[in-house]
């Protein structure tokens, strides 16, 4: 995972210089050139990053004594790698004759990581312990110095527990890898479906356009261009999703491969030293959210009945649609949808929706409205349909005859919701010729000084007025018919002539 950060001793020294010069250097992060993982740079620079012990173990070691021959054995007492000549000399010397030397056979034995690892703070002490509180390997001097009173244990005792946690993360990542592979397979299948569907629509367009000459051929080319753009748009979205998921899959595979090599080929200390970075990387990869379904569908449709305007002076039909109107989902709206007045302009609104119930958002639909009198077959109302261009259509009409009418609203030859319905046309609204007020003469009990709101008077000096009908004490009413509702229709003068006053009203 971190092999991209290996640097020689000169680069390490260069990395350490700025860290010493700065008094309070800010935390710096770098990106791994292999997996794009973000790693915090230690205060000592690149040289203090954990090395890739597994990668280092792939090559043969050199002899630690002569630095010329290839190591074939390792001294178990002093940990030195020995070539054949130095191994013999090691056994002959009096000081080292009792040392046990083993052959280097496995890749783990041949690894430089198999050598004892010494404490950076106490170079003479080997890292054999693990501080639980600081989560890092330490030596004996560290335990009595900086890590005093910290809980610790032998590295060989705790490596199994930390290795198990890495294995659990590894299994979770492997499951997500399988899921990602399945999603990518679905995307490939959907890409094929989009291409197959696009080819089918292209064939349909060609068959439709074959009956026309130059105008239709030009219209066909235009439709094919639109189809190609739509197909490219869908494929681009699928390719973008595929690229993102492939990159995530590549990152996960890289992390899985490294973790597997670390757990199978790394030593206990190597696992403990590297496990923090590996666990953080795997946890971050596992937290990435992604969609398990393709980002687009293959919903590409061609409507040969769709009006497409003029092409070379000819009216042409046929258009590629992402949304198609569904008459069964179209609805009618209006305050007085089923009631109208004679010779008064009224109307309602038609809302066109697609198969999912979503508003079309564009006009151009074939809308037909008929309004026919139920009793008089030769009596019909001619409506006016206005296309608002947003999927709504306003229907206006003015009936001349009262009665019951049958209203049919059709889109593409099919009835919409609520069609047909019955329309009731009432007689023309009769307006009140009088005044809406309270008759003070009646409501005051015939007092001479009472004043009337309409300004009328009666003979004999009365300020009030009479209207020839029963009074409404304290209740406002129309002076012409006695209706007490201001917005009501006039019913004309009362039929009971006995209730009419013999006094006449004199208008001022």
mmCIF file with all atom_site columns, N, CA and C in Angstrom, residues 282-310:
data_model
loop_
_atom_site.group_PDB
_atom_site.id
_atom_site.type_symbol
_atom_site.label_atom_id
_atom_site.label_alt_id
_atom_site.label_comp_id
_atom_site.label_asym_id
_atom_site.label_entity_id
_atom_site.label_seq_id
_atom_site.pdbx_PDB_ins_code
_atom_site.Cartn_x
_atom_site.Cartn_y
_atom_site.Cartn_z
_atom_site.occupancy
_atom_site.B_iso_or_equiv
_atom_site.pdbx_formal_charge
_atom_site.auth_seq_id
_atom_site.auth_comp_id
_atom_site.auth_asym_id
_atom_site.auth_atom_id
_atom_site.pdbx_PDB_model_num
ATOM 1  N N  . UNK A 1 282 ? -9.001  0.467  4.566   1.00 0.00 ? 282 UNK A N  1
ATOM 2  C CA . UNK A 1 282 ? -10.116 -0.433 4.289   1.00 0.00 ? 282 UNK A CA 1
ATOM 3  C C  . UNK A 1 282 ? -11.425 0.110  4.840   1.00 0.00 ? 282 UNK A C  1
ATOM 4  N N  . UNK A 1 283 ? -11.379 0.713  6.031   1.00 0.00 ? 283 UNK A N  1
ATOM 5  C CA . UNK A 1 283 ? -12.603 1.285  6.601   1.00 0.00 ? 283 UNK A CA 1
ATOM 6  C C  . UNK A 1 283 ? -13.122 2.437  5.748   1.00 0.00 ? 283 UNK A C  1
ATOM 7  N N  . UNK A 1 284 ? -12.207 3.251  5.223   1.00 0.00 ? 284 UNK A N  1
ATOM 8  C CA . UNK A 1 284 ? -12.624 4.368  4.373   1.00 0.00 ? 284 UNK A CA 1
ATOM 9  C C  . UNK A 1 284 ? -13.228 3.865  3.065   1.00 0.00 ? 284 UNK A C  1
ATOM 10 N N  . UNK A 1 285 ? -12.628 2.824  2.489   1.00 0.00 ? 285 UNK A N  1
ATOM 11 C CA . UNK A 1 285 ? -13.187 2.252  1.261   1.00 0.00 ? 285 UNK A CA 1
ATOM 12 C C  . UNK A 1 285 ? -14.552 1.637  1.514   1.00 0.00 ? 285 UNK A C  1
ATOM 13 N N  . UNK A 1 286 ? -14.732 1.000  2.643   1.00 0.00 ? 286 UNK A N  1
ATOM 14 C CA . UNK A 1 286 ? -16.011 0.381  2.955   1.00 0.00 ? 286 UNK A CA 1
ATOM 15 C C  . UNK A 1 286 ? -17.100 1.400  3.226   1.00 0.00 ? 286 UNK A C  1
ATOM 16 N N  . UNK A 1 287 ? -16.724 2.629  3.573   1.00 0.00 ? 287 UNK A N  1
ATOM 17 C CA . UNK A 1 287 ? -17.724 3.669  3.869   1.00 0.00 ? 287 UNK A CA 1
ATOM 18 C C  . UNK A 1 287 ? -18.173 4.424  2.630   1.00 0.00 ? 287 UNK A C  1
ATOM 19 N N  . UNK A 1 288 ? -17.545 4.171  1.485   1.00 0.00 ? 288 UNK A N  1
ATOM 20 C CA . UNK A 1 288 ? -17.926 4.883  0.260   1.00 0.00 ? 288 UNK A CA 1
ATOM 21 C C  . UNK A 1 288 ? -19.305 4.394  -0.188  1.00 0.00 ? 288 UNK A C  1
ATOM 22 N N  . UNK A 1 289 ? -20.240 5.337  -0.401  1.00 0.00 ? 289 UNK A N  1
ATOM 23 C CA . UNK A 1 289 ? -21.591 4.991  -0.847  1.00 0.00 ? 289 UNK A CA 1
ATOM 24 C C  . UNK A 1 289 ? -21.653 4.974  -2.373  1.00 0.00 ? 289 UNK A C  1
ATOM 25 N N  . UNK A 1 290 ? -22.420 4.041  -2.914  1.00 0.00 ? 290 UNK A N  1
ATOM 26 C CA . UNK A 1 290 ? -22.588 3.958  -4.358  1.00 0.00 ? 290 UNK A CA 1
ATOM 27 C C  . UNK A 1 290 ? -23.935 3.321  -4.658  1.00 0.00 ? 290 UNK A C  1
ATOM 28 N N  . UNK A 1 291 ? -24.460 3.637  -5.839  1.00 0.00 ? 291 UNK A N  1
ATOM 29 C CA . UNK A 1 291 ? -25.756 3.102  -6.259  1.00 0.00 ? 291 UNK A CA 1
ATOM 30 C C  . UNK A 1 291 ? -25.571 1.709  -6.838  1.00 0.00 ? 291 UNK A C  1
ATOM 31 N N  . UNK A 1 292 ? -26.488 0.826  -6.461  1.00 0.00 ? 292 UNK A N  1
ATOM 32 C CA . UNK A 1 292 ? -26.431 -0.549 -6.957  1.00 0.00 ? 292 UNK A CA 1
ATOM 33 C C  . UNK A 1 292 ? -27.272 -0.749 -8.208  1.00 0.00 ? 292 UNK A C  1
ATOM 34 N N  . UNK A 1 293 ? -27.778 0.327  -8.791  1.00 0.00 ? 293 UNK A N  1
ATOM 35 C CA . UNK A 1 293 ? -28.578 0.248  -10.019 1.00 0.00 ? 293 UNK A CA 1
ATOM 36 C C  . UNK A 1 293 ? -27.974 1.197  -11.060 1.00 0.00 ? 293 UNK A C  1
ATOM 37 N N  . UNK A 1 294 ? -28.128 0.888  -12.342 1.00 0.00 ? 294 UNK A N  1
ATOM 38 C CA . UNK A 1 294 ? -27.663 1.812  -13.382 1.00 0.00 ? 294 UNK A CA 1
ATOM 39 C C  . UNK A 1 294 ? -28.331 3.168  -13.248 1.00 0.00 ? 294 UNK A C  1
ATOM 40 N N  . UNK A 1 295 ? -27.578 4.223  -13.562 1.00 0.00 ? 295 UNK A N  1
ATOM 41 C CA . UNK A 1 295 ? -28.081 5.582  -13.354 1.00 0.00 ? 295 UNK A CA 1
ATOM 42 C C  . UNK A 1 295 ? -29.125 5.996  -14.374 1.00 0.00 ? 295 UNK A C  1
ATOM 43 N N  . UNK A 1 296 ? -29.283 5.290  -15.498 1.00 0.00 ? 296 UNK A N  1
ATOM 44 C CA . UNK A 1 296 ? -30.291 5.611  -16.504 1.00 0.00 ? 296 UNK A CA 1
ATOM 45 C C  . UNK A 1 296 ? -31.011 4.329  -16.894 1.00 0.00 ? 296 UNK A C  1
ATOM 46 N N  . UNK A 1 297 ? -32.126 4.484  -17.625 1.00 0.00 ? 297 UNK A N  1
ATOM 47 C CA . UNK A 1 297 ? -32.839 3.327  -18.141 1.00 0.00 ? 297 UNK A CA 1
ATOM 48 C C  . UNK A 1 297 ? -32.850 3.393  -19.664 1.00 0.00 ? 297 UNK A C  1
ATOM 49 N N  . UNK A 1 298 ? -33.478 2.398  -20.290 1.00 0.00 ? 298 UNK A N  1
ATOM 50 C CA . UNK A 1 298 ? -33.530 2.341  -21.749 1.00 0.00 ? 298 UNK A CA 1
ATOM 51 C C  . UNK A 1 298 ? -34.873 2.820  -22.290 1.00 0.00 ? 298 UNK A C  1
ATOM 52 N N  . UNK A 1 299 ? -35.485 3.765  -21.581 1.00 0.00 ? 299 UNK A N  1
ATOM 53 C CA . UNK A 1 299 ? -36.791 4.285  -21.997 1.00 0.00 ? 299 UNK A CA 1
ATOM 54 C C  . UNK A 1 299 ? -36.608 5.288  -23.141 1.00 0.00 ? 299 UNK A C  1
ATOM 55 N N  . UNK A 1 300 ? -36.547 4.767  -24.354 1.00 0.00 ? 300 UNK A N  1
ATOM 56 C CA . UNK A 1 300 ? -36.473 5.587  -25.573 1.00 0.00 ? 300 UNK A CA 1
ATOM 57 C C  . UNK A 1 300 ? -37.644 5.180  -26.463 1.00 0.00 ? 300 UNK A C  1
ATOM 58 N N  . UNK A 1 301 ? -38.532 6.117  -26.763 1.00 0.00 ? 301 UNK A N  1
ATOM 59 C CA . UNK A 1 301 ? -39.729 5.803  -27.535 1.00 0.00 ? 301 UNK A CA 1
ATOM 60 C C  . UNK A 1 301 ? -39.849 6.739  -28.730 1.00 0.00 ? 301 UNK A C  1
ATOM 61 N N  . UNK A 1 302 ? -40.490 6.219  -29.759 1.00 0.00 ? 302 UNK A N  1
ATOM 62 C CA . UNK A 1 302 ? -40.724 6.983  -30.979 1.00 0.00 ? 302 UNK A CA 1
ATOM 63 C C  . UNK A 1 302 ? -42.226 7.056  -31.232 1.00 0.00 ? 302 UNK A C  1
ATOM 64 N N  . UNK A 1 303 ? -42.745 8.279  -31.433 1.00 0.00 ? 303 UNK A N  1
ATOM 65 C CA . UNK A 1 303 ? -44.174 8.490  -31.658 1.00 0.00 ? 303 UNK A CA 1
ATOM 66 C C  . UNK A 1 303 ? -44.396 8.964  -33.084 1.00 0.00 ? 303 UNK A C  1
ATOM 67 N N  . UNK A 1 304 ? -44.907 8.087  -33.972 1.00 0.00 ? 304 UNK A N  1
ATOM 68 C CA . UNK A 1 304 ? -45.131 8.510  -35.359 1.00 0.00 ? 304 UNK A CA 1
ATOM 69 C C  . UNK A 1 304 ? -46.280 9.497  -35.510 1.00 0.00 ? 304 UNK A C  1
ATOM 70 N N  . UNK A 1 305 ? -47.207 9.553  -34.550 1.00 0.00 ? 305 UNK A N  1
ATOM 71 C CA . UNK A 1 305 ? -48.331 10.489 -34.651 1.00 0.00 ? 305 UNK A CA 1
ATOM 72 C C  . UNK A 1 305 ? -47.989 11.879 -34.143 1.00 0.00 ? 305 UNK A C  1
ATOM 73 N N  . UNK A 1 306 ? -46.819 12.058 -33.568 1.00 0.00 ? 306 UNK A N  1
ATOM 74 C CA . UNK A 1 306 ? -46.450 13.356 -32.994 1.00 0.00 ? 306 UNK A CA 1
ATOM 75 C C  . UNK A 1 306 ? -46.179 14.379 -34.100 1.00 0.00 ? 306 UNK A C  1
ATOM 76 N N  . UNK A 1 307 ? -46.839 15.544 -34.000 1.00 0.00 ? 307 UNK A N  1
ATOM 77 C CA . UNK A 1 307 ? -46.626 16.605 -34.982 1.00 0.00 ? 307 UNK A CA 1
ATOM 78 C C  . UNK A 1 307 ? -45.226 17.183 -34.807 1.00 0.00 ? 307 UNK A C  1
ATOM 79 N N  . UNK A 1 308 ? -44.457 17.236 -35.889 1.00 0.00 ? 308 UNK A N  1
ATOM 80 C CA . UNK A 1 308 ? -43.066 17.679 -35.819 1.00 0.00 ? 308 UNK A CA 1
ATOM 81 C C  . UNK A 1 308 ? -42.824 19.000 -36.544 1.00 0.00 ? 308 UNK A C  1
ATOM 82 N N  . UNK A 1 309 ? -43.882 19.678 -37.000 1.00 0.00 ? 309 UNK A N  1
ATOM 83 C CA . UNK A 1 309 ? -43.718 20.972 -37.652 1.00 0.00 ? 309 UNK A CA 1
ATOM 84 C C  . UNK A 1 309 ? -43.445 20.839 -39.147 1.00 0.00 ? 309 UNK A C  1
ATOM 85 N N  . UNK A 1 310 ? -42.790 21.853 -39.705 1.00 0.00 ? 310 UNK A N  1
ATOM 86 C CA . UNK A 1 310 ? -42.520 21.941 -41.134 1.00 0.00 ? 310 UNK A CA 1
ATOM 87 C C  . UNK A 1 310 ? -41.101 21.470 -41.436 1.00 0.00 ? 310 UNK A C  1
#
